[in-house]
Tab-separated table of C-alpha atoms in Angstrom:
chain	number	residue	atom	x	y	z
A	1	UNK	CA	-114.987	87.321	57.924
A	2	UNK	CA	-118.123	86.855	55.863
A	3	UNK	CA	-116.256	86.908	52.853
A	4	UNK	CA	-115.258	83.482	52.723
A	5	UNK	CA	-114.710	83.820	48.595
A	6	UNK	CA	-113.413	85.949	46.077
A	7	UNK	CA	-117.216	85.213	44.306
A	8	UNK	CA	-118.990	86.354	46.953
A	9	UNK	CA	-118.036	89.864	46.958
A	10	UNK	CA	-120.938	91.287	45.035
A	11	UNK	CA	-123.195	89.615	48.082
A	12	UNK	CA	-121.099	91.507	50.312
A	13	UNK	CA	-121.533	94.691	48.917
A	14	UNK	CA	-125.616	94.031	48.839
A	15	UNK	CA	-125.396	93.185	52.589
A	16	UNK	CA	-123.148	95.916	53.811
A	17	UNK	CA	-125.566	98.422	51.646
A	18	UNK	CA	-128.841	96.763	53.572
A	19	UNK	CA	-127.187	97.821	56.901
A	20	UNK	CA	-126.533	101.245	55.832
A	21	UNK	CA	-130.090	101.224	55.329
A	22	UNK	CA	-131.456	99.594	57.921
A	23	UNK	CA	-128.824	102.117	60.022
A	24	UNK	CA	-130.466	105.317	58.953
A	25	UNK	CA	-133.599	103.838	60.842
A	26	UNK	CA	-132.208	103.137	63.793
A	27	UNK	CA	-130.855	106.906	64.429
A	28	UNK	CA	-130.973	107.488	68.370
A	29	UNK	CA	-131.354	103.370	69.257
A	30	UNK	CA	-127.896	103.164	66.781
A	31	UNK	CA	-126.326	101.203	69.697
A	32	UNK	CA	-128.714	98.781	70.270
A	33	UNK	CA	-129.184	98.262	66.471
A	34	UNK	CA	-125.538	97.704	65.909
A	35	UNK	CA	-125.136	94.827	69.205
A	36	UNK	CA	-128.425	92.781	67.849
A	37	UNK	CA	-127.280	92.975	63.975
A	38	UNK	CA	-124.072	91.523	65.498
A	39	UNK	CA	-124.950	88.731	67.364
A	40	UNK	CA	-127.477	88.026	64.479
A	41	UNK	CA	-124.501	87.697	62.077
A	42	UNK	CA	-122.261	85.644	64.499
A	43	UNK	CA	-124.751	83.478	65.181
A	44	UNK	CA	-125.291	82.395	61.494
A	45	UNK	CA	-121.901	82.013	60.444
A	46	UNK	CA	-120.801	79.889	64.157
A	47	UNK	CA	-124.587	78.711	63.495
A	48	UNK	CA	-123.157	74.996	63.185
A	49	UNK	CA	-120.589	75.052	66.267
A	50	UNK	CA	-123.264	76.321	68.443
A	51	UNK	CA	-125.970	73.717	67.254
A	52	UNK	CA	-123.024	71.046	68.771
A	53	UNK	CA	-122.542	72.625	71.748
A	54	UNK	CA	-119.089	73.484	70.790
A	55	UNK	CA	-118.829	77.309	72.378
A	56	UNK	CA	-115.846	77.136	74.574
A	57	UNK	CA	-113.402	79.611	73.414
A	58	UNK	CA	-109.723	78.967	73.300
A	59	UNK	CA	-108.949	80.975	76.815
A	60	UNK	CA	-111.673	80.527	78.807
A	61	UNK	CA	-113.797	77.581	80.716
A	62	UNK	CA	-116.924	79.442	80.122
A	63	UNK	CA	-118.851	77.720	77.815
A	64	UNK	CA	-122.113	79.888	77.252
A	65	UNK	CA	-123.487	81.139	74.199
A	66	UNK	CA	-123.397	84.771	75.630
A	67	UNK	CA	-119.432	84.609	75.483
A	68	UNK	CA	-118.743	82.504	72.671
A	69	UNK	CA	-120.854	85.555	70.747
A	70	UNK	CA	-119.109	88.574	72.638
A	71	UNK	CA	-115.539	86.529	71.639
A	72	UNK	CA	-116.410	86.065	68.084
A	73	UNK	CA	-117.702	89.434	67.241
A	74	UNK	CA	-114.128	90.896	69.220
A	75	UNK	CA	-112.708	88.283	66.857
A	76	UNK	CA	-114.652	90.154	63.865
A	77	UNK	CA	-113.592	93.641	64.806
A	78	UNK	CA	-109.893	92.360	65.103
A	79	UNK	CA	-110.022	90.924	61.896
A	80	UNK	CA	-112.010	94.064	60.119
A	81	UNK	CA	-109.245	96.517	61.630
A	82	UNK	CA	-106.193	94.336	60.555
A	83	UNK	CA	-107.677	94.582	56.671
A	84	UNK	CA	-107.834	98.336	57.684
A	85	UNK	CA	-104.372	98.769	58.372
A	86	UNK	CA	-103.491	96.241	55.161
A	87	UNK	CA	-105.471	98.519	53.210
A	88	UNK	CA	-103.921	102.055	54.513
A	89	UNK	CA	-100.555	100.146	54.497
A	90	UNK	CA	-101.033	100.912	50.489
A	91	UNK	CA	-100.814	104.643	50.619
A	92	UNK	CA	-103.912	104.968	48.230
A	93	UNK	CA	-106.722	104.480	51.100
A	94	UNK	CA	-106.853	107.706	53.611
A	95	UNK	CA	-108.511	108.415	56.936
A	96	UNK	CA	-111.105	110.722	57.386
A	97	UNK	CA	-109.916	113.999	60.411
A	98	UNK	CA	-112.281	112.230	62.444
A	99	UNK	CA	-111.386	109.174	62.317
A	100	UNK	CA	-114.705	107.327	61.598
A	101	UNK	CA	-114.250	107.050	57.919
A	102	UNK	CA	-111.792	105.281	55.018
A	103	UNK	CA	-112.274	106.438	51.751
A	104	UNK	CA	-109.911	106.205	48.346
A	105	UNK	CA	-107.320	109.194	48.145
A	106	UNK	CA	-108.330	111.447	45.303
A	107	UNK	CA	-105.012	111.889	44.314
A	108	UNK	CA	-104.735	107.882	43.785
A	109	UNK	CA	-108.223	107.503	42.479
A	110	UNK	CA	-106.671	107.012	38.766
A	111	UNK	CA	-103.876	104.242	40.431
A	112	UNK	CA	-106.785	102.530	41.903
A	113	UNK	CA	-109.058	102.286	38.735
A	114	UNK	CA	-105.981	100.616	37.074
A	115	UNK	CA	-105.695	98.213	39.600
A	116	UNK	CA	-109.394	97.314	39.264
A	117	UNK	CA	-109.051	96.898	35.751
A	118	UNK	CA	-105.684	94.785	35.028
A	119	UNK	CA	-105.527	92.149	38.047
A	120	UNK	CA	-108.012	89.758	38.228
A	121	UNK	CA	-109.121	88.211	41.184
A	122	UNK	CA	-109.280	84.690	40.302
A	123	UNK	CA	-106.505	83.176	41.894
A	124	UNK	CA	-103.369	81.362	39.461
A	125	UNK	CA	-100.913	78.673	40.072
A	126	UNK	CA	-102.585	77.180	43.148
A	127	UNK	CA	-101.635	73.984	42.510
A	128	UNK	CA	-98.366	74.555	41.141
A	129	UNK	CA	-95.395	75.601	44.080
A	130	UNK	CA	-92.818	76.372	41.468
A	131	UNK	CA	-94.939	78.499	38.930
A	132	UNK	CA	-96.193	80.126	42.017
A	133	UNK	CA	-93.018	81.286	43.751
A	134	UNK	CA	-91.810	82.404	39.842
A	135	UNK	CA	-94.715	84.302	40.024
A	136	UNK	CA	-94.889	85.579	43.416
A	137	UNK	CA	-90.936	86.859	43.508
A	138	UNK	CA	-91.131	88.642	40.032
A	139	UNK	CA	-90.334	92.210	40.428
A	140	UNK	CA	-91.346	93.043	37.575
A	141	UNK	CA	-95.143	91.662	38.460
A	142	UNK	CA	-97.573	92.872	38.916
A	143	UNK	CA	-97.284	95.974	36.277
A	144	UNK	CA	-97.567	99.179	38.390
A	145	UNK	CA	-99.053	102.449	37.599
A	146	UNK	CA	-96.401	104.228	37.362
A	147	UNK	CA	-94.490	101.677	35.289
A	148	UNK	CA	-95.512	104.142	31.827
A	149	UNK	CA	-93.501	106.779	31.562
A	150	UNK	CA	-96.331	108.959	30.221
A	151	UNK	CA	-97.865	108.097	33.733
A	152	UNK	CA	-94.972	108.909	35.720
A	153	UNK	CA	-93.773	112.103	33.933
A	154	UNK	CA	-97.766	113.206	34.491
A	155	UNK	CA	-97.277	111.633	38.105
A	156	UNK	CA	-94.235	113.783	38.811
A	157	UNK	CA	-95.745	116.988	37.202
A	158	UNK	CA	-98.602	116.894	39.011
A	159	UNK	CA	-96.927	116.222	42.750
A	160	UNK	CA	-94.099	118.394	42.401
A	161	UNK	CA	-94.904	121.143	40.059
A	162	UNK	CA	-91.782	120.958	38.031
A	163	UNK	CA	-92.794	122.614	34.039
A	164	UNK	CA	-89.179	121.667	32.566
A	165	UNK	CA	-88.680	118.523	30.473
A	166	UNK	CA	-87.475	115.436	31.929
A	167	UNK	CA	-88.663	113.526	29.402
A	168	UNK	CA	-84.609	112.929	28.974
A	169	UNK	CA	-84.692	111.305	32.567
A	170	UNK	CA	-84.401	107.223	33.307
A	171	UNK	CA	-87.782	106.048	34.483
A	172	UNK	CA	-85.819	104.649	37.800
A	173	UNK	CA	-85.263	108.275	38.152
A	174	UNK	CA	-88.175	109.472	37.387
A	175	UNK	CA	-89.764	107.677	40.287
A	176	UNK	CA	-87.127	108.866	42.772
A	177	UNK	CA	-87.951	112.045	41.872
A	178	UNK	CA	-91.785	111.251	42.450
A	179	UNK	CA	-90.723	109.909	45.774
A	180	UNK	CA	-88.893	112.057	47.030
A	181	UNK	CA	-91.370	115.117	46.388
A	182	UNK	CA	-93.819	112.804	48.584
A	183	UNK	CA	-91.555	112.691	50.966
A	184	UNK	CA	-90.943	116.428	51.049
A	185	UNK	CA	-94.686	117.382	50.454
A	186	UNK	CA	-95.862	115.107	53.662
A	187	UNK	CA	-92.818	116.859	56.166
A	188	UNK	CA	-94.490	120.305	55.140
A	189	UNK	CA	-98.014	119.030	55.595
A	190	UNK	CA	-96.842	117.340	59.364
A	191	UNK	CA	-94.456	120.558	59.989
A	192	UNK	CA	-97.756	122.604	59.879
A	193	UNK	CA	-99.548	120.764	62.294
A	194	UNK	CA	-97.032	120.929	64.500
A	195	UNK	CA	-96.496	124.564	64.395
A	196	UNK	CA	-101.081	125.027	64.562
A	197	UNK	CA	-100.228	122.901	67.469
A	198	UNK	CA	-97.424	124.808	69.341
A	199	UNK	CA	-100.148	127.777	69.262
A	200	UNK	CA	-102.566	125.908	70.859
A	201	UNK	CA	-104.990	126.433	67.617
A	202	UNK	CA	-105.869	122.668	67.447
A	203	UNK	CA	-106.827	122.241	71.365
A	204	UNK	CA	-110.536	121.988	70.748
A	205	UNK	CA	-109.798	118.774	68.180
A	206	UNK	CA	-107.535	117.159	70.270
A	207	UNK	CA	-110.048	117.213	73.507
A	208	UNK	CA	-112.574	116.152	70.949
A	209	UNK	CA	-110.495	113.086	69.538
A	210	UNK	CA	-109.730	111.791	73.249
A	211	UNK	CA	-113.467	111.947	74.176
A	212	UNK	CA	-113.954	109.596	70.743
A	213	UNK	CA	-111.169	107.532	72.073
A	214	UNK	CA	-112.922	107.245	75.527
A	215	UNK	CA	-115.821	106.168	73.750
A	216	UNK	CA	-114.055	103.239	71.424
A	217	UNK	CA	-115.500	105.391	68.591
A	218	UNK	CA	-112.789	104.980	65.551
A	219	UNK	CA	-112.040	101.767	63.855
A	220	UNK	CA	-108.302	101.910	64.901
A	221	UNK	CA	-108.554	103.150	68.451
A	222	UNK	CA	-104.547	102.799	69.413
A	223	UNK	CA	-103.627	104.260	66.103
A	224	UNK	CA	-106.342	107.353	67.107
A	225	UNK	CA	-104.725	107.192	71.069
A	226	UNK	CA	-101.250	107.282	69.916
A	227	UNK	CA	-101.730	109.812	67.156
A	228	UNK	CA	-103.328	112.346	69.198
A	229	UNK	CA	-101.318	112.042	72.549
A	230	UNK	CA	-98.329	113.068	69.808
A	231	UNK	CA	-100.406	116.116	69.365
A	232	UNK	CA	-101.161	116.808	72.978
A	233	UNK	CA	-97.454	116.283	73.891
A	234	UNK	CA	-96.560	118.937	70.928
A	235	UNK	CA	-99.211	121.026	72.212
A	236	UNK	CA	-98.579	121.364	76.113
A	237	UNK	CA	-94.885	122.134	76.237
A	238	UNK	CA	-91.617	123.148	73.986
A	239	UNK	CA	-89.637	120.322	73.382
A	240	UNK	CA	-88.776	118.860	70.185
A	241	UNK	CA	-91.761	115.772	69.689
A	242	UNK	CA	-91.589	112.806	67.101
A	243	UNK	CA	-94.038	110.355	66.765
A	244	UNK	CA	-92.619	107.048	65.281
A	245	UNK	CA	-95.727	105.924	64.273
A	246	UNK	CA	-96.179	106.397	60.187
A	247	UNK	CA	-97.986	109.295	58.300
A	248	UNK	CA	-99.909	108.927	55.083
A	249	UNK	CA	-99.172	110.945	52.295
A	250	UNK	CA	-101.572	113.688	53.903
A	251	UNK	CA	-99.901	113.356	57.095
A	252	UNK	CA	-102.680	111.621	58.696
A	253	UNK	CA	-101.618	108.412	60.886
A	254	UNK	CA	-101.227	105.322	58.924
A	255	UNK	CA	-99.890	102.983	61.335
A	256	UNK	CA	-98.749	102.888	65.079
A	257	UNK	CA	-94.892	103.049	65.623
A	258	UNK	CA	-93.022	99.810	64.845
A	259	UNK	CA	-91.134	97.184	67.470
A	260	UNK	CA	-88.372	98.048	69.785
A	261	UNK	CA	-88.593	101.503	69.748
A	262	UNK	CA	-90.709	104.182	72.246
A	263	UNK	CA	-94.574	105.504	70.421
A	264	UNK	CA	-93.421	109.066	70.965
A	265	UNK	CA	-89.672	110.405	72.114
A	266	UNK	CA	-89.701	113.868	73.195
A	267	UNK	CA	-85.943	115.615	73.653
A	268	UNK	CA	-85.638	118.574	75.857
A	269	UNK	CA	-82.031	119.754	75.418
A	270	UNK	CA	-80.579	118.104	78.679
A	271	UNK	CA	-82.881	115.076	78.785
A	272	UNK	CA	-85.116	113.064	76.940
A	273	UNK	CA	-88.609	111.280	77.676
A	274	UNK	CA	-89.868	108.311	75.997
A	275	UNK	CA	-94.182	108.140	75.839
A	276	UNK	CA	-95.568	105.202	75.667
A	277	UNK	CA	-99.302	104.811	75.145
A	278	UNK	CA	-101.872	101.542	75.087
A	279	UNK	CA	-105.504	100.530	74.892
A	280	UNK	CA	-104.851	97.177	76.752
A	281	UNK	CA	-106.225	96.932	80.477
A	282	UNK	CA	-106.046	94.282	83.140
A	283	UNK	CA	-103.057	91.734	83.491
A	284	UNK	CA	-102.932	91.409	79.514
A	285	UNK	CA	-101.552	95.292	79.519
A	286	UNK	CA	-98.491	93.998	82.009
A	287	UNK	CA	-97.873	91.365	80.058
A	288	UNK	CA	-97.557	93.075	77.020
A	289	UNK	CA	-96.511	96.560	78.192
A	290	UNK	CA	-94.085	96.226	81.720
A	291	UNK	CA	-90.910	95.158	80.163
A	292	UNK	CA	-91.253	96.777	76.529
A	293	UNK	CA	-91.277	100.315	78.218
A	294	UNK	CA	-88.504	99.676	80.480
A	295	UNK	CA	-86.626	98.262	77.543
A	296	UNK	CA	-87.039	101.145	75.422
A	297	UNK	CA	-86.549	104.027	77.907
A	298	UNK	CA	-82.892	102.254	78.730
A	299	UNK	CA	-82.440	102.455	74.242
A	300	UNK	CA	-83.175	105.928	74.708
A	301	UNK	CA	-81.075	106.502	77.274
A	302	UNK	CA	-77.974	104.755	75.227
A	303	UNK	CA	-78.933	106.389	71.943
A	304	UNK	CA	-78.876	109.949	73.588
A	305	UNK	CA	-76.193	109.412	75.968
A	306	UNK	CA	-78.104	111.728	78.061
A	307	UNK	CA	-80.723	111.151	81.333
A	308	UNK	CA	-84.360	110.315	80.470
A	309	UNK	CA	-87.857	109.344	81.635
A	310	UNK	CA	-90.666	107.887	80.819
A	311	UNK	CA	-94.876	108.659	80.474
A	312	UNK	CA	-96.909	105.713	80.763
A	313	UNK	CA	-100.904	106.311	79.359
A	314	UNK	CA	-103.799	103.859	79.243
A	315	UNK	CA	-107.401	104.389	79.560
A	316	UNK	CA	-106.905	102.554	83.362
A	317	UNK	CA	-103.386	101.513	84.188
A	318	UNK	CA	-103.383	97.923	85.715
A	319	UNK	CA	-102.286	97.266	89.743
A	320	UNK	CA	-99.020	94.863	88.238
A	321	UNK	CA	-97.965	98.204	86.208
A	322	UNK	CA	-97.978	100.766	89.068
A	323	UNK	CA	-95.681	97.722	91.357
A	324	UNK	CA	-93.650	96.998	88.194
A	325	UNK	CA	-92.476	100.996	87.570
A	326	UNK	CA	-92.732	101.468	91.450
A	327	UNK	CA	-90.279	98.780	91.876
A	328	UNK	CA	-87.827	100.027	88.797
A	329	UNK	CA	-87.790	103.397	90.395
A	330	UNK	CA	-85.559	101.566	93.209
A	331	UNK	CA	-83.326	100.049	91.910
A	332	UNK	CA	-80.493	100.237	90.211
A	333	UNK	CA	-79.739	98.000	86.963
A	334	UNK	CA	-77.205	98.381	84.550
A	335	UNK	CA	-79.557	97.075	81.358
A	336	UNK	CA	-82.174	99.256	82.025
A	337	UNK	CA	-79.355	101.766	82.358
A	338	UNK	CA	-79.423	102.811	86.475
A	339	UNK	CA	-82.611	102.968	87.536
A	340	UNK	CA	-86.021	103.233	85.052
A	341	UNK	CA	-88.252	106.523	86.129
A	342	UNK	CA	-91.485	105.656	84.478
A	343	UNK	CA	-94.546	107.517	85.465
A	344	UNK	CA	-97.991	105.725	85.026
A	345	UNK	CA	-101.000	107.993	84.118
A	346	UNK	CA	-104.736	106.729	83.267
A	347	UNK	CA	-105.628	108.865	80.456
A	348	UNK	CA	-108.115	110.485	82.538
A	349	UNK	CA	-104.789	112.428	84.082
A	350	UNK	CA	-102.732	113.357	80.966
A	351	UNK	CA	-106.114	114.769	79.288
A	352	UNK	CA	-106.031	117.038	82.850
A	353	UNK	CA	-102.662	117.900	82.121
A	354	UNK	CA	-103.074	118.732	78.708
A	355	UNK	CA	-106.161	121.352	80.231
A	356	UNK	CA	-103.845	122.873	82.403
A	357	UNK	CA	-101.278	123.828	79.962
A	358	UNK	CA	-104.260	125.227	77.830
A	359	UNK	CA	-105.380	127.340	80.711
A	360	UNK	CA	-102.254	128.162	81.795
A	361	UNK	CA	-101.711	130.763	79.340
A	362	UNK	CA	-98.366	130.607	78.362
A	363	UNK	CA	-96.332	126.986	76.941
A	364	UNK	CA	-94.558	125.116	79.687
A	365	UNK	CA	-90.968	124.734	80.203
A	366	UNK	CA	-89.001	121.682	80.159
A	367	UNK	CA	-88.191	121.974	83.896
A	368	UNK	CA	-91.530	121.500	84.709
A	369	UNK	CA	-92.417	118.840	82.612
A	370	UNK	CA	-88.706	117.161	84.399
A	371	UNK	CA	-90.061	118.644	87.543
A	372	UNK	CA	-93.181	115.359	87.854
A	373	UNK	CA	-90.104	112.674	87.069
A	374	UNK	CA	-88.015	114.016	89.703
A	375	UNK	CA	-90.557	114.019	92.255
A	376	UNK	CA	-91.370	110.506	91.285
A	377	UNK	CA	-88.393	109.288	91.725
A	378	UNK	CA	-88.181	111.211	95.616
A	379	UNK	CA	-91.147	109.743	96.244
A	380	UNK	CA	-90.711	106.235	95.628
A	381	UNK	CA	-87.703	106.162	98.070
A	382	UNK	CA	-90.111	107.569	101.307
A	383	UNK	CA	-93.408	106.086	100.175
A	384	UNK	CA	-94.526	102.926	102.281
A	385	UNK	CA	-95.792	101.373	98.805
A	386	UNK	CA	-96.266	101.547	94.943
A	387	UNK	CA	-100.243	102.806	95.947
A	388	UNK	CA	-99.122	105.192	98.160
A	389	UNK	CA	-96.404	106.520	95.285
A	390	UNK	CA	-98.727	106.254	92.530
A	391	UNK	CA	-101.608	108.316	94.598
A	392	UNK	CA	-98.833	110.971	95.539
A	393	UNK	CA	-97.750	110.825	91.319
A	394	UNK	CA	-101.416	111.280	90.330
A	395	UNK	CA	-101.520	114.670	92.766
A	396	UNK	CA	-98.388	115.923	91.694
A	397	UNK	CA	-99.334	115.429	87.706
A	398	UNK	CA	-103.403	116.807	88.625
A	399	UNK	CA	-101.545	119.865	89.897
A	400	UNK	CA	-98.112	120.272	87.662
A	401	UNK	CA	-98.447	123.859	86.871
């Protein structure tokens, strides 16, 4: 947010560098370092609202300084993980395994330096609409990379190891060639996860990623959540698992799973179960959560044509979520296609779960795993209340095996 203009960018780089510094200092008092720098930055650039008083934020009667800083520096993080995304939304900006780091693909390195060098920042046509649009909609603007054919035959070479001459081929299919051996390379790369995690080799990481994730430690924490909940569900049972979220070229995770559709859909032969996974807590994860799951466990149902269920997981799953799903469990509507299992777990739970396949000794079946939904659904029709169900679900799932 800082970087109010295009010109200003060198200063940025000076300022982010004098952190690093000043970060190496700090070592083991890193956290308290971090939350002074912070409030030190937000209080320069808000430095004129606050000298007027004007520190209300937009949802809350609060007017103190403390929460107009601990708003604005969310604000700042929100803003710093959206240019994130835009930037691994490219395809030339990768993740690092842990999650902590972005860096420039090697592979794209050469892409990259092209970009730097043929489109300059100053921006054109701001004051003319038409010349702007004729701009803007050109596909033929701006020139890409792989645009020369001496590129793009290199390009191709390189990513799909072909020796034989296509110099003979049309440059159109040239790059569906280069596409499609992308496409085919990344399936591999994601096809051997999932068979290091059907053998259980990956169990250490995937404990380690959810203690980061407990900790807020990665800059795209529900990317991170529903990434590696994919790779616990792959890991603790036998059922064929697809994450809809999107996979860089390396087949790390790029972005989480689009609109109307579940995170993770796992099929099981004679049902299906739809896993839905969020960072939000308090009403705000009701609002935004309650009738999205329901809605997409009654598309998988349609889609399938066969009986499913659905695994809810947040850090801490909010009171108006466990009467929502406790309520759907009872009755019987025709949208939602009969009525909506949905089980609620705090993450807490499903990282239990995930330790007692590992322990187990041998990969679950799918009847057990159908076994938890079942019993949820008995016990919502003799429980006095949605706490009583959800304490007798969170026993059931803390002893499945």
């Amino acid at each position: 947010m800082q970087l109010t203009h295009y010109n200003a960018f060198e200063q940025g780089v000076s300022e982010i560098s004098q952190f690093r510094r000043m970060k190496t200092y700090a070592k083991a008092r890193y956290k308290i370092f971090r939350e002074t720098y912070l409030r030190n930055e937000v209080e320069k650039i808000y430095q004129k609202d606050i000298n007027e008083g004007n520190t209300q934020t937009r949802e809350s009667r609060d007017k103190s300084l403390d929460k107009f800083v601990k708003t604005k520096a969310s604000n700042m993080r929100d803003y710093a993980d959206s240019c994130f995304r835009y930037l691994r939304a490219t395809g030339m900006v990768e993740i690092s395994q842990r999650g902590h780091s972005l860096s420039i693909m090697p592979e794209k390195k050469a892409e990259v330096e092209y970009f730097l060098s043929t489109v300059d920042r100053k921006p054109i046509y701001i004051d003319d609409e038409e010349k702007y649009k004729e701009y803007l909609f050109d596909t033929a603007m701006p020139v890409l990379y792989s645009d020369n054919r001496e590129r793009l035959l290199k390009q191709v070479a390189e990513v799909t190891g072909i020796t034989a001459d296509l110099s003979s081929e049309t440059t159109e299919k040239l790059k569906d060639i280069f596409e499609e051996a992308i496409i085919t390379k990344k399936t591999e790369i994601v096809n051997k996860q999932i068979r290091s995690l059907k053998e259980y080799k990956d169990y250490a990481d995937v404990m380690t990623v959810f203690d980061d994730i407990k900790k807020n430690a990665f800059y795209d924490t529900p990317l991170m959540l529903e990434w590696n909940t994919w790779r616990a569900m792959t890991m603790l049972d036998g059922g064929d698992i697809k994450a809809n979220l999107k996979f860089d070229d390396k087949g790390q995770p790029m972005s989480t799973a689009v609109g109307n559709m579940a995170d993770i859909v796992c099929d099981y032969g004679d049902f299906g179960l739809s896993v839905e996974v969020t960072m939000q807590s308090g009403q705000k994860q009701y609002e935004m959560e309650g009738e999205t799951v329901s809605r997409h466990l009654a598309k998988l149902k349609r889609e399938t044509g066969k009986d499913a269920f659905c695994l809810f997981i947040a850090p801490k799953i909010n009171e108006s979520c466990i009467a929502y799903f406790y309520a759907l469990h009872t009755m019987n509507i025709a949208f939602y296609g009969g009525q909506s299992v949905i089980v609620p777990l705090e993450l807490d739970v499903f990282i239990n779960m995930v330790e007692q396949s590992y322990r187990a000794g041998y990969v679950p079946n799918s009847h057990q795993v159908k076994a938890i939904f079942e019993y949820s659904l008995e016990q919502a029709q003799s429980a006095k209340d949605e706490n009583e169900w959800y304490a007798r679900i969170k026993d059931k799932v803390l002893n499945w095996l």
